[in-house]
mmCIF file of N, CA and C in Angstrom:
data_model
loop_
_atom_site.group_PDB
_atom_site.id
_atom_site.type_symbol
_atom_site.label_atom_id
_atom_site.label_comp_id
_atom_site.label_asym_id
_atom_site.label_seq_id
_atom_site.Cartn_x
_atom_site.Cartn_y
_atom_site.Cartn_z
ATOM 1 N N UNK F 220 -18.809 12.776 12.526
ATOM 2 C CA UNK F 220 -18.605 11.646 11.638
ATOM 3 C C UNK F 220 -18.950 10.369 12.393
ATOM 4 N N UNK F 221 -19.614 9.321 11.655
ATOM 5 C CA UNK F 221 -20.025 8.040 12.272
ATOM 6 C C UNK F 221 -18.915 7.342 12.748
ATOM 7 N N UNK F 222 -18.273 6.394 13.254
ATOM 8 C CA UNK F 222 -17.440 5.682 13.260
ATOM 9 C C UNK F 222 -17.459 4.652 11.951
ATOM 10 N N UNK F 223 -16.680 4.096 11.431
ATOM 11 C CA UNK F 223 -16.446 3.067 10.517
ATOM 12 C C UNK F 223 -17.114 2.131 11.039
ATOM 13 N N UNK F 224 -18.192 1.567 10.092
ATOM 14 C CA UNK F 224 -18.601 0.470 10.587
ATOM 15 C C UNK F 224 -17.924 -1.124 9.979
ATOM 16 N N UNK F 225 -17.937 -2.236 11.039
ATOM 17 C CA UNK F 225 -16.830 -3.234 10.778
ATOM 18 C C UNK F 225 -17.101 -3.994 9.026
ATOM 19 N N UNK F 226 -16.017 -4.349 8.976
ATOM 20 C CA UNK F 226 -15.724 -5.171 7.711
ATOM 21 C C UNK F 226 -17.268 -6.975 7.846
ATOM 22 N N UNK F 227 -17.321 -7.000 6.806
ATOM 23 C CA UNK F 227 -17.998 -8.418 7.166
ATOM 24 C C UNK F 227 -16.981 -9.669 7.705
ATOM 25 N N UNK F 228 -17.522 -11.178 7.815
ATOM 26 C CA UNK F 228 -16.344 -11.560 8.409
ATOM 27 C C UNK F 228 -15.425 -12.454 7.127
ATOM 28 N N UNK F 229 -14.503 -13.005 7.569
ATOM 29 C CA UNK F 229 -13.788 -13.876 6.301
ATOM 30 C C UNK F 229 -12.438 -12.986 6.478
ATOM 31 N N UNK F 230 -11.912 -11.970 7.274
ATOM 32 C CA UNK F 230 -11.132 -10.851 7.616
ATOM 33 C C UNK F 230 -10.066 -11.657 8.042
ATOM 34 N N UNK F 231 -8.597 -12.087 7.596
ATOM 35 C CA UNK F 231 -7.462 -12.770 7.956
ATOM 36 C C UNK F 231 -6.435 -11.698 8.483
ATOM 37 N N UNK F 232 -6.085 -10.728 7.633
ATOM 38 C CA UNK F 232 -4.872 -10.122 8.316
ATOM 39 C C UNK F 232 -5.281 -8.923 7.927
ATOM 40 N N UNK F 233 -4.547 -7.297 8.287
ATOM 41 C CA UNK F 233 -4.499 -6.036 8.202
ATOM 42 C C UNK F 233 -3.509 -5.766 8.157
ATOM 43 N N UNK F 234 -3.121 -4.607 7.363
ATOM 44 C CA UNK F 234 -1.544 -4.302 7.583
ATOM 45 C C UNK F 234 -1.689 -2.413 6.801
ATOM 46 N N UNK F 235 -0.662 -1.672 6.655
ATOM 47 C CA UNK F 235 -0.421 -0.346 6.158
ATOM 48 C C UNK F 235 0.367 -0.657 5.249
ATOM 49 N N UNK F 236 0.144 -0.334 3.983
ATOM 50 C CA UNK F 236 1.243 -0.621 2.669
ATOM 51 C C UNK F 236 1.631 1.395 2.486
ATOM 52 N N UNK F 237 2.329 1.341 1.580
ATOM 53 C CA UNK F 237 3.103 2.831 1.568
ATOM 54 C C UNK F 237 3.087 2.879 -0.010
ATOM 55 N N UNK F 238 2.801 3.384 -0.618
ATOM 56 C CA UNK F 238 2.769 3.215 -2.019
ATOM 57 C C UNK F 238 2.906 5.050 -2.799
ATOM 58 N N UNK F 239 3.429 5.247 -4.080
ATOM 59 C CA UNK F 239 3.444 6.456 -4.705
ATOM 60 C C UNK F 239 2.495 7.485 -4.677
ATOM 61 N N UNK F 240 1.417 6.383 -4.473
ATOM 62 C CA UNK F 240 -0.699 7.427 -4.541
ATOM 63 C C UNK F 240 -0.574 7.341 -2.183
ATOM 64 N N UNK F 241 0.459 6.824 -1.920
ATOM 65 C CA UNK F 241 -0.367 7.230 -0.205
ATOM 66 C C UNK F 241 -0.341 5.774 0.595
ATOM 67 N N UNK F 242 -0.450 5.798 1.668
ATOM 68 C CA UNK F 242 -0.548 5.027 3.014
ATOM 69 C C UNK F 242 -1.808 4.116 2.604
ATOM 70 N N UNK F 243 -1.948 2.981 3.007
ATOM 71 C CA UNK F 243 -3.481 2.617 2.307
ATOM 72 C C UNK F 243 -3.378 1.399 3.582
ATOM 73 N N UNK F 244 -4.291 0.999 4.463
ATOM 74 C CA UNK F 244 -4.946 0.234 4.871
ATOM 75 C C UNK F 244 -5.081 -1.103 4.325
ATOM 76 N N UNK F 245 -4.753 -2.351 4.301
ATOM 77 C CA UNK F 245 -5.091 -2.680 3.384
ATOM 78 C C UNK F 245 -5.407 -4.461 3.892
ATOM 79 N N UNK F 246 -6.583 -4.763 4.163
ATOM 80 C CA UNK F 246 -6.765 -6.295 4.737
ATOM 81 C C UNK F 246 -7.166 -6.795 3.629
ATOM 82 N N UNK F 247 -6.663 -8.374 3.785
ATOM 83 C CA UNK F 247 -6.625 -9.387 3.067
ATOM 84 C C UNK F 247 -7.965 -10.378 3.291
ATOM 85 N N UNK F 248 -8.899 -10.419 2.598
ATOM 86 C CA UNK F 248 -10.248 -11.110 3.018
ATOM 87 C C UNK F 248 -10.480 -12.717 2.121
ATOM 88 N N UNK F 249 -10.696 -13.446 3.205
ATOM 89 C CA UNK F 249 -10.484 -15.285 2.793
ATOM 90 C C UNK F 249 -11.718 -14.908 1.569
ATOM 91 N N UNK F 250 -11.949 -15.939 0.870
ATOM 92 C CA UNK F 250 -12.653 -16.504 -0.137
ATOM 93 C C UNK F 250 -14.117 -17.151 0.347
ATOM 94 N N UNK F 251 -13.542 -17.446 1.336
ATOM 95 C CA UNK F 251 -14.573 -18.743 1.999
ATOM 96 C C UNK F 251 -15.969 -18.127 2.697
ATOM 97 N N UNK F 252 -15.921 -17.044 3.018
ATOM 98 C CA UNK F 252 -17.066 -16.414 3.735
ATOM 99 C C UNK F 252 -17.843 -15.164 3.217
ATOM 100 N N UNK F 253 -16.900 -14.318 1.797
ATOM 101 C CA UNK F 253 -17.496 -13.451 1.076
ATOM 102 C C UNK F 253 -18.853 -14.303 0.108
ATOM 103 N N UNK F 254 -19.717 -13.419 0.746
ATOM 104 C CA UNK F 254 -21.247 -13.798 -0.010
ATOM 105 C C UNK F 254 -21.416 -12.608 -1.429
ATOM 106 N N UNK F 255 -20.830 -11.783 -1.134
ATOM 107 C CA UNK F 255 -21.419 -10.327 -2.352
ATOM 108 C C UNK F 255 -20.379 -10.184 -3.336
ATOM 109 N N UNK F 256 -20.902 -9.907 -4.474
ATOM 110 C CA UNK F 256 -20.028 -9.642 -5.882
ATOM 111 C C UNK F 256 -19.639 -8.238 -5.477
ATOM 112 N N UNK F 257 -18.302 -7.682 -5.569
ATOM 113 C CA UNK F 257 -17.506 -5.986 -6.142
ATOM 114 C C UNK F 257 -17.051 -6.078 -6.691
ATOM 115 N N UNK F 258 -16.928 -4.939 -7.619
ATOM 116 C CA UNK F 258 -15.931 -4.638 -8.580
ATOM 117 C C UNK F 258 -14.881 -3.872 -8.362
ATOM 118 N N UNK F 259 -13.969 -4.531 -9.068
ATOM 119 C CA UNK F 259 -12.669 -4.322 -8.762
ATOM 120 C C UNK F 259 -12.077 -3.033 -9.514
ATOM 121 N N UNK F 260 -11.676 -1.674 -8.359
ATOM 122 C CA UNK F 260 -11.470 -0.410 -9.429
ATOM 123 C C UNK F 260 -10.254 -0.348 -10.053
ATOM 124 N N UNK F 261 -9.572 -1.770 -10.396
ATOM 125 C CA UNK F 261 -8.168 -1.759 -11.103
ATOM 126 C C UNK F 261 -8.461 -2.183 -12.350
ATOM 127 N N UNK F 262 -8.913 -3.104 -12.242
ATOM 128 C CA UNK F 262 -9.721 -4.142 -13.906
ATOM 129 C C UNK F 262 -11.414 -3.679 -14.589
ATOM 130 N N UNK F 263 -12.072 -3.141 -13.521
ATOM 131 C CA UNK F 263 -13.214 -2.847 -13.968
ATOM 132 C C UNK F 263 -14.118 -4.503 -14.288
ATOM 133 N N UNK F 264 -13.693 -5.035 -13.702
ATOM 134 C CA UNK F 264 -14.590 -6.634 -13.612
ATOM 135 C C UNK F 264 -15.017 -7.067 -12.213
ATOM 136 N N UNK F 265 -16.074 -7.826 -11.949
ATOM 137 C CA UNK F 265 -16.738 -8.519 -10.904
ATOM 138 C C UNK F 265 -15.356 -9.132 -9.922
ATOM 139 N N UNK F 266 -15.576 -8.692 -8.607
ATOM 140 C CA UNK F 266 -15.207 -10.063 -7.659
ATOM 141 C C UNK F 266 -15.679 -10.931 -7.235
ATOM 142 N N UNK F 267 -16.301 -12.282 -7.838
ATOM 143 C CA UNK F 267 -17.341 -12.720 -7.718
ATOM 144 C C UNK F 267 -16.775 -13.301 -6.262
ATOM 145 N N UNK F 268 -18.377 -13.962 -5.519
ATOM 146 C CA UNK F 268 -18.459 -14.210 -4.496
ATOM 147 C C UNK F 268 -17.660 -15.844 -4.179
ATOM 148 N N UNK F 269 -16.806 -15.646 -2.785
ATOM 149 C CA UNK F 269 -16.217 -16.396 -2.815
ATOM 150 C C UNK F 269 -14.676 -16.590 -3.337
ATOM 151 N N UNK F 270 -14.352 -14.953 -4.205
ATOM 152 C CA UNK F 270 -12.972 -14.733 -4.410
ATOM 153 C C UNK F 270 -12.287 -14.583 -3.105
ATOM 154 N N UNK F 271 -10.859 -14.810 -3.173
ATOM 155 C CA UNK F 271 -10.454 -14.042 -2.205
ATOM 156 C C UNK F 271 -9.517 -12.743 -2.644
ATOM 157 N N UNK F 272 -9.542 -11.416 -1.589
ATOM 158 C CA UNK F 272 -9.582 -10.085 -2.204
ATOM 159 C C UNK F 272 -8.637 -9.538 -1.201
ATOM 160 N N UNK F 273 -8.815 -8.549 -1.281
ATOM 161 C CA UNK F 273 -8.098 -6.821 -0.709
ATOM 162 C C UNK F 273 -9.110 -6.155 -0.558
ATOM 163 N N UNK F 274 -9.420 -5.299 0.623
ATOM 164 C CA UNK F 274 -10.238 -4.520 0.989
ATOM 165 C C UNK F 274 -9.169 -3.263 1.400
ATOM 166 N N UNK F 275 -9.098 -2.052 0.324
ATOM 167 C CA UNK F 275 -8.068 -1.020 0.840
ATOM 168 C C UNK F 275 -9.238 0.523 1.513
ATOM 169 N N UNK F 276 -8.370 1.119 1.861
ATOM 170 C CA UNK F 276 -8.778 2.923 2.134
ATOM 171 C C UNK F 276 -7.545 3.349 2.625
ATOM 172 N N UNK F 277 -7.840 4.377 2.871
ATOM 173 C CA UNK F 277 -6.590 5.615 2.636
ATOM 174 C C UNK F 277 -6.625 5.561 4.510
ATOM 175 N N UNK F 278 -4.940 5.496 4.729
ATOM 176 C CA UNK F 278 -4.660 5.398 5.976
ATOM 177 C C UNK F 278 -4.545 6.184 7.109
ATOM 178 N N UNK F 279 -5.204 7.837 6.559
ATOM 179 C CA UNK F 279 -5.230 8.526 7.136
ATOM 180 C C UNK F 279 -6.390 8.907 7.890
ATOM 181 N N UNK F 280 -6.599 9.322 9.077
ATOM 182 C CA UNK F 280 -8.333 9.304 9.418
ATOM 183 C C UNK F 280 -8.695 7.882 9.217
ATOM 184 N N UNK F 281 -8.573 7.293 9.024
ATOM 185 C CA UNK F 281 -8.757 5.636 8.994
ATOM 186 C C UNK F 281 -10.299 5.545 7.687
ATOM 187 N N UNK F 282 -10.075 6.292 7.076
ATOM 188 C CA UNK F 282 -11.151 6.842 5.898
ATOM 189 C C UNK F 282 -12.675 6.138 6.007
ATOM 190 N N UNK F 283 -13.560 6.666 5.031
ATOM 191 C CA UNK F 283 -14.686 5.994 5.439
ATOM 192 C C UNK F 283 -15.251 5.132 4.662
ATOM 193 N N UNK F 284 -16.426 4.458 5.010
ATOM 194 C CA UNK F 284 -17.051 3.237 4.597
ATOM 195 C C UNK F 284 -16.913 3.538 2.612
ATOM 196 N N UNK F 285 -17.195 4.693 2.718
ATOM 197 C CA UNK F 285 -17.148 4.983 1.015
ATOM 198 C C UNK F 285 -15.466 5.603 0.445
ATOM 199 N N UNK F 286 -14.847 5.631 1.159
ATOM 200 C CA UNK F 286 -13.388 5.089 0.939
ATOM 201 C C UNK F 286 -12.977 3.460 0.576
ATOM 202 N N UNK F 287 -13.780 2.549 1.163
ATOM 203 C CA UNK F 287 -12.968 1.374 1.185
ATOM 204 C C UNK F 287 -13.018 1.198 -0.712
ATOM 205 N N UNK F 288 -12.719 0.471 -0.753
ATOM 206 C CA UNK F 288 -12.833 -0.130 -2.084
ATOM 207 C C UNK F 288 -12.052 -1.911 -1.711
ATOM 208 N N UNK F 289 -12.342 -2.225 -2.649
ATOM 209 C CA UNK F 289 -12.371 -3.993 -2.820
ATOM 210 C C UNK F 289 -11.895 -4.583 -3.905
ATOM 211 N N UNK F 290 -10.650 -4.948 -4.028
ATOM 212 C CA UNK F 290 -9.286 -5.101 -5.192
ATOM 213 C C UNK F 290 -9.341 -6.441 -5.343
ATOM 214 N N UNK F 291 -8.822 -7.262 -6.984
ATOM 215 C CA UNK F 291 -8.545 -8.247 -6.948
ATOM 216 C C UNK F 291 -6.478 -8.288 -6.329
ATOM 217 N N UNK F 292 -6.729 -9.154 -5.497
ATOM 218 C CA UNK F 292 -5.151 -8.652 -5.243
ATOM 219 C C UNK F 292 -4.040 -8.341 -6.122
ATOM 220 N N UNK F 293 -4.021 -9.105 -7.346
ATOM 221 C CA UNK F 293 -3.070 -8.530 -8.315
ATOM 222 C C UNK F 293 -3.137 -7.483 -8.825
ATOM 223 N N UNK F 294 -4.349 -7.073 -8.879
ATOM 224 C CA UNK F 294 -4.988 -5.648 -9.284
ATOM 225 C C UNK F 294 -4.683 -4.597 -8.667
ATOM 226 N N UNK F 295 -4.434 -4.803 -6.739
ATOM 227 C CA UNK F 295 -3.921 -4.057 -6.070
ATOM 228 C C UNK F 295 -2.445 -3.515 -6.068
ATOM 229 N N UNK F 296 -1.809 -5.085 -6.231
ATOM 230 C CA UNK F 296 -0.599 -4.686 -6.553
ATOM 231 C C UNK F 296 0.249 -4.409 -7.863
ATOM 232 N N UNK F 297 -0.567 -4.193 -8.738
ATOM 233 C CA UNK F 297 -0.200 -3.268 -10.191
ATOM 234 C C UNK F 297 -1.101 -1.951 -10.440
ATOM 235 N N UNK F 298 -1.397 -1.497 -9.467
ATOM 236 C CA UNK F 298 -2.148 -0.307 -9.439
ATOM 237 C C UNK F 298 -1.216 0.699 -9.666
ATOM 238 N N UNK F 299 -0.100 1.033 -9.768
ATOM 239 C CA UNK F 299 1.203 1.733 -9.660
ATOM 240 C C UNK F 299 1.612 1.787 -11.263
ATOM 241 N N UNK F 300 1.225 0.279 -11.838
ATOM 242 C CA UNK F 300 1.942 0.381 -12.828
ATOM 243 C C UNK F 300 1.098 0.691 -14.185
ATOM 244 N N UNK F 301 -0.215 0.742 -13.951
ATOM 245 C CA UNK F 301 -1.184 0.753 -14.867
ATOM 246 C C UNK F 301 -2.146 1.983 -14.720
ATOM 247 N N UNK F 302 -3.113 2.394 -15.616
ATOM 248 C CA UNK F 302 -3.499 3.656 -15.657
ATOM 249 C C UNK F 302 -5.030 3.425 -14.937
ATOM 250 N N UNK F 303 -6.102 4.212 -14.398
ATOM 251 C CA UNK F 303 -6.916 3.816 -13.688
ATOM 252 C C UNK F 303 -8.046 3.468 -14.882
ATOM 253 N N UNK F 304 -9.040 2.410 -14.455
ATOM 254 C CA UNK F 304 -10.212 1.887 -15.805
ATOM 255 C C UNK F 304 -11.224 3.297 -15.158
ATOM 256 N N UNK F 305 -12.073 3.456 -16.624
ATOM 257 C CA UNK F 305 -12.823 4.599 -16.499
ATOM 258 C C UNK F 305 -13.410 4.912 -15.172
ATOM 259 N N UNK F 306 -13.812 4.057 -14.531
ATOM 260 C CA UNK F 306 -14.535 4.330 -13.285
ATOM 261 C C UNK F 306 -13.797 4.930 -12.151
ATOM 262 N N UNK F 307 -12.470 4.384 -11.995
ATOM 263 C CA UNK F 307 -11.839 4.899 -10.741
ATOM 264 C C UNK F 307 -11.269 6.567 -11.469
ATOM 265 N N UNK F 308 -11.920 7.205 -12.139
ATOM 266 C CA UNK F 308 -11.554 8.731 -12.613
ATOM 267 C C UNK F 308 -12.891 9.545 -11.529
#
């Protein structure tokens, strides 16, 4: 397996959240230095560039580049309470 290659920069903090779905990785990325639009697999809408976000993966194996996914933060934190939009199936 490759190693994970690094996050872009705009990267403020990291931390391990514990949640019902698993351990998740989960850094907090400024607004100010994201250049690229993702979509967010809670809402199924754009993060346009220049939001500021959540970059999660699964905390085990420190998961891979196609693990991460890229949350609007409220999105992250009602992921528990809401059902997944077609895509994250």
């Amino acid at each position: 397996m490759d190693p994970p290659r690094p996050l872009s920069g705009g990267i403020s903090t990291q931390r391990t959240e514990s949640g019902p779905d698993g351990d998740w990785i989960v850094r907090s990325v400024s607004g100010s230095q994201t250049t690229k639009a993702y979509r967010c697999p809670g809402c199924d809408h754009e993060i346009n560039p220049g939001t500021p976000h959540v970059v999660t993966w699964p905390a085990e194996d420190y998961g891979t580049v196609e693990d991460r996914r890229h949350w609007h933060r409220g999105c992250w934190d009602a992921r528990g309470r809401r059902g997944p939009t077609s895509r994250r199936r």
